[in-house]
Amino acid sequence: MSIRAAAARRHPWRSLLARHFSSSSSSAAVDSLLLRSLKEHYLEVSRMTPPPKVNPPSPFTIVKGGLDRDGPVLRGAYKDEEISITVMRLANIVPADADDDENSINQLFLHVDVSKPSRADSLHFLCGLYPDALGIHSVCLRPKAESGAAPESSRVVSKYQGRVFYELDQKLRDAFHIFIESRGVNEKLFPFLQAWLYVKDHRNLMRWFKSVGAFINEQKSA
């Protein structure tokens, strides 16, 4: 097989363009094709049935505006502590194989910050959340996040962060699990966070179709 034939097989859309839009004056036709496809996909996504509304379990409440930005989704209180939770899908961090796509949907990553008003730092947990379990990946102390800030924001971590979590003694690991679960961070969060991520992903996708369509349409008009 020639290199050209192999490339055509990998990118069949190029052959389609070559057949239908071979002249330099076909830019408007290409734009129209793209706009039509974007509209079809937008309408298809808009007809998707959202999951049933689920409320977060106690003691958490939904962070206002969380759907429109990265950052905390839930906040709760435990005695004098504030607990904030940020969530993302494992598939958004590590692309899944097609055969493992369903499992990746049911694997969530949580950034959990436990802070005290008298402290300048917070106890930060990185956790894996599943429909029937919660696992801790790491625990560290780090400067408090500003209100609404995403966990990826640039916060300097200068203190010694301790040993790798799975190298800790089993009794200490169990104690950390009891600590975080006593503050309401457990598998009961999964139904709400799964539904919340669906709504967020759906909203972002709808916004993306509209934004790209607006860009192409403006270019076409110009």
Short mmCIF file of C-alpha atoms in Angstrom, two decimals:
data_model
loop_
_atom_site.label_atom_id
_atom_site.label_comp_id
_atom_site.label_asym_id
_atom_site.label_seq_id
_atom_site.Cartn_x
_atom_site.Cartn_y
_atom_site.Cartn_z
CA MET A 1 0.00 0.00 0.00
CA SER A 2 1.38 3.43 -0.93
CA ILE A 3 1.86 6.18 1.63
CA ARG A 4 -0.85 8.24 -0.11
CA ALA A 5 -3.33 5.34 0.02
CA ALA A 6 -2.55 4.73 3.69
CA ALA A 7 -3.13 8.40 4.49
CA ALA A 8 -6.45 8.35 2.62
CA ARG A 9 -7.55 5.34 4.61
CA ARG A 10 -6.68 7.05 7.90
CA HIS A 11 -8.39 10.29 6.87
CA PRO A 12 -11.41 9.44 4.65
CA TRP A 13 -12.81 12.95 5.10
CA ARG A 14 -9.96 14.26 2.95
CA SER A 15 -11.19 12.20 0.01
CA LEU A 16 -14.67 13.59 0.59
CA LEU A 17 -13.34 17.14 0.44
CA ALA A 18 -11.31 16.39 -2.65
CA ARG A 19 -14.39 15.14 -4.48
CA HIS A 20 -16.79 17.90 -3.48
CA PHE A 21 -14.64 20.95 -2.77
CA SER A 22 -11.74 20.89 -5.20
CA SER A 23 -11.67 24.57 -6.13
CA SER A 24 -10.40 27.50 -4.10
CA SER A 25 -13.84 29.12 -4.33
CA SER A 26 -15.44 26.37 -2.26
CA SER A 27 -14.67 27.95 1.13
CA ALA A 28 -18.30 29.02 1.62
CA ALA A 29 -19.50 25.50 0.80
CA VAL A 30 -17.10 24.02 3.38
CA ASP A 31 -18.33 26.51 5.98
CA SER A 32 -21.94 25.60 5.20
CA LEU A 33 -21.17 21.91 5.55
CA LEU A 34 -19.52 22.49 8.91
CA LEU A 35 -22.32 24.75 10.17
CA ARG A 36 -24.94 22.21 9.15
CA SER A 37 -23.08 19.42 10.93
CA LEU A 38 -22.64 21.54 14.07
CA LYS A 39 -26.35 22.36 14.09
CA GLU A 40 -27.33 18.70 13.68
CA HIS A 41 -25.11 17.67 16.58
CA TYR A 42 -26.34 20.58 18.71
CA LEU A 43 -29.95 19.52 18.17
CA GLU A 44 -29.10 15.89 18.87
CA VAL A 45 -27.40 16.76 22.16
CA SER A 46 -30.21 19.15 23.15
CA ARG A 47 -32.69 16.26 22.95
CA MET A 48 -30.74 14.07 25.37
CA THR A 49 -32.68 13.22 28.51
CA PRO A 50 -30.93 14.52 31.64
CA PRO A 51 -30.58 12.24 34.67
CA PRO A 52 -33.08 12.55 37.52
CA LYS A 53 -32.31 15.45 39.84
CA VAL A 54 -30.28 14.29 42.84
CA ASN A 55 -29.54 16.31 45.96
CA PRO A 56 -26.15 16.05 47.66
CA PRO A 57 -26.09 14.14 50.93
CA SER A 58 -25.69 15.92 54.26
CA PRO A 59 -23.72 17.96 55.25
CA PHE A 60 -22.96 19.29 51.76
CA THR A 61 -24.54 22.06 49.73
CA ILE A 62 -23.96 22.94 46.07
CA VAL A 63 -21.52 25.77 45.35
CA LYS A 64 -23.34 28.47 43.40
CA GLY A 65 -21.97 28.90 39.88
CA GLY A 66 -19.97 25.67 40.04
CA LEU A 67 -21.42 24.44 36.74
CA ASP A 68 -19.92 27.37 34.85
CA ARG A 69 -16.35 27.20 36.12
CA ASP A 70 -13.71 24.83 37.40
CA GLY A 71 -13.43 24.64 41.15
CA PRO A 72 -15.37 23.39 44.15
CA VAL A 73 -18.70 21.65 43.55
CA LEU A 74 -19.76 21.05 47.14
CA ARG A 75 -19.09 22.66 50.49
CA GLY A 76 -19.89 21.39 53.93
CA ALA A 77 -19.04 21.94 57.57
CA TYR A 78 -17.85 19.63 60.32
CA LYS A 79 -17.55 21.32 63.73
CA ASP A 80 -15.24 24.30 63.00
CA GLU A 81 -13.93 22.84 59.74
CA GLU A 82 -14.94 23.62 56.17
CA ILE A 83 -14.86 20.80 53.63
CA SER A 84 -14.81 21.59 49.92
CA ILE A 85 -14.98 19.05 47.11
CA THR A 86 -13.91 19.36 43.49
CA VAL A 87 -14.68 16.52 41.08
CA MET A 88 -13.51 15.35 37.67
CA ARG A 89 -13.78 12.15 35.65
CA LEU A 90 -10.84 9.80 35.46
CA ALA A 91 -11.44 9.69 31.69
CA ASN A 92 -10.66 13.42 31.53
CA ILE A 93 -7.26 12.78 33.11
CA VAL A 94 -6.30 9.42 31.62
CA PRO A 95 -7.98 8.65 28.25
CA ALA A 96 -9.68 5.27 28.44
CA ASP A 97 -9.62 2.48 25.89
CA ALA A 98 -12.90 1.92 24.06
CA ASP A 99 -13.37 -1.39 25.90
CA ASP A 100 -12.92 0.32 29.27
CA ASP A 101 -15.07 3.38 28.56
CA GLU A 102 -17.94 2.32 30.83
CA ASN A 103 -15.60 1.73 33.76
CA SER A 104 -13.96 5.12 33.28
CA ILE A 105 -17.36 6.83 33.53
CA ASN A 106 -17.83 5.23 36.95
CA GLN A 107 -14.44 6.41 38.24
CA LEU A 108 -14.30 9.92 39.64
CA PHE A 109 -11.40 11.88 41.10
CA LEU A 110 -12.09 14.09 44.11
CA HIS A 111 -9.98 16.93 45.46
CA VAL A 112 -11.07 17.31 49.08
CA ASP A 113 -9.86 20.24 51.18
CA VAL A 114 -10.42 20.25 54.94
CA SER A 115 -9.63 23.67 56.41
CA LYS A 116 -9.81 25.36 59.81
CA PRO A 117 -10.32 29.12 60.31
CA SER A 118 -7.24 29.39 62.52
CA ARG A 119 -4.93 27.71 59.99
CA ALA A 120 -3.30 29.12 56.85
CA ASP A 121 -3.08 25.67 55.30
CA SER A 122 -5.58 22.90 54.63
CA LEU A 123 -5.44 19.14 54.67
CA HIS A 124 -5.82 18.04 51.08
CA PHE A 125 -6.97 14.58 49.98
CA LEU A 126 -6.90 13.22 46.45
CA CYS A 127 -9.45 10.42 46.29
CA GLY A 128 -10.92 7.96 43.83
CA LEU A 129 -14.70 7.68 44.08
CA TYR A 130 -16.71 4.72 42.81
CA PRO A 131 -20.38 3.72 43.12
CA ASP A 132 -19.58 1.48 46.08
CA ALA A 133 -16.26 2.69 47.49
CA LEU A 134 -13.91 5.59 48.19
CA GLY A 135 -10.13 5.26 48.03
CA ILE A 136 -7.48 7.76 49.14
CA HIS A 137 -4.56 8.29 46.76
CA SER A 138 -2.67 11.00 48.65
CA VAL A 139 -2.80 13.29 51.68
CA CYS A 140 -0.86 16.52 52.10
CA LEU A 141 -0.90 19.93 53.76
CA ARG A 142 -0.98 22.90 51.42
CA PRO A 143 -1.93 26.60 51.48
CA LYS A 144 -5.65 27.28 51.56
CA ALA A 145 -7.33 27.75 48.20
CA GLU A 146 -8.94 31.09 47.47
CA SER A 147 -12.72 30.97 47.26
CA GLY A 148 -13.77 29.36 43.97
CA ALA A 149 -10.22 28.48 42.93
CA ALA A 150 -9.60 25.26 41.06
CA PRO A 151 -7.35 22.62 42.64
CA GLU A 152 -4.91 23.03 39.76
CA SER A 153 -4.32 26.68 40.61
CA SER A 154 -0.72 27.62 41.35
CA ARG A 155 -0.24 27.16 45.08
CA VAL A 156 3.32 26.76 46.27
CA VAL A 157 3.78 23.63 48.34
CA SER A 158 7.00 24.09 50.27
CA LYS A 159 6.48 21.75 53.21
CA TYR A 160 7.51 18.13 53.37
CA GLN A 161 4.53 16.17 52.12
CA GLY A 162 5.07 12.91 53.93
CA ARG A 163 5.39 9.43 52.52
CA VAL A 164 3.48 7.97 49.60
CA PHE A 165 0.05 7.07 50.99
CA TYR A 166 0.26 3.37 50.18
CA GLU A 167 3.61 3.17 51.94
CA LEU A 168 2.00 4.23 55.22
CA ASP A 169 1.13 1.71 57.91
CA GLN A 170 -2.26 0.06 57.36
CA LYS A 171 -3.59 1.36 60.70
CA LEU A 172 -2.68 4.93 59.71
CA ARG A 173 -4.30 4.53 56.28
CA ASP A 174 -7.45 3.19 57.93
CA ALA A 175 -7.46 6.15 60.34
CA PHE A 176 -7.30 8.61 57.44
CA HIS A 177 -10.26 6.83 55.81
CA ILE A 178 -12.24 7.10 59.05
CA PHE A 179 -11.25 10.78 59.33
CA ILE A 180 -12.50 11.71 55.87
CA GLU A 181 -15.60 9.51 55.91
CA SER A 182 -16.69 10.94 59.27
CA ARG A 183 -16.87 14.27 57.43
CA GLY A 184 -19.32 12.88 54.88
CA VAL A 185 -16.82 12.10 52.11
CA ASN A 186 -17.84 8.60 51.04
CA GLU A 187 -19.53 6.62 48.26
CA LYS A 188 -22.89 8.26 49.04
CA LEU A 189 -21.60 11.28 47.11
CA PHE A 190 -21.35 9.27 43.88
CA PRO A 191 -24.98 9.54 42.60
CA PHE A 192 -25.02 13.32 42.97
CA LEU A 193 -21.54 13.91 41.54
CA GLN A 194 -22.17 11.57 38.61
CA ALA A 195 -25.39 13.43 37.74
CA TRP A 196 -23.71 16.82 38.31
CA LEU A 197 -20.89 15.94 35.91
CA TYR A 198 -23.42 14.84 33.29
CA VAL A 199 -25.16 18.21 33.47
CA LYS A 200 -21.84 20.09 33.38
CA ASP A 201 -20.52 18.06 30.43
CA HIS A 202 -23.84 18.50 28.59
CA ARG A 203 -23.83 22.27 29.19
CA ASN A 204 -20.19 22.60 28.09
CA LEU A 205 -20.83 20.60 24.92
CA MET A 206 -23.87 22.69 24.00
CA ARG A 207 -21.86 25.86 24.61
CA TRP A 208 -19.01 24.51 22.48
CA PHE A 209 -21.27 23.76 19.50
CA LYS A 210 -22.74 27.27 19.70
CA SER A 211 -19.39 29.02 20.10
CA VAL A 212 -17.73 27.19 17.20
CA GLY A 213 -20.81 27.75 15.04
CA ALA A 214 -20.79 31.48 15.86
CA PHE A 215 -17.11 31.70 14.94
CA ILE A 216 -17.59 29.94 11.59
CA ASN A 217 -20.70 31.96 10.81
CA GLU A 218 -18.92 35.24 11.52
CA GLN A 219 -16.02 34.19 9.31
CA LYS A 220 -18.50 33.26 6.58
CA SER A 221 -20.26 36.62 6.82
CA ALA A 222 -16.96 38.48 6.67
#
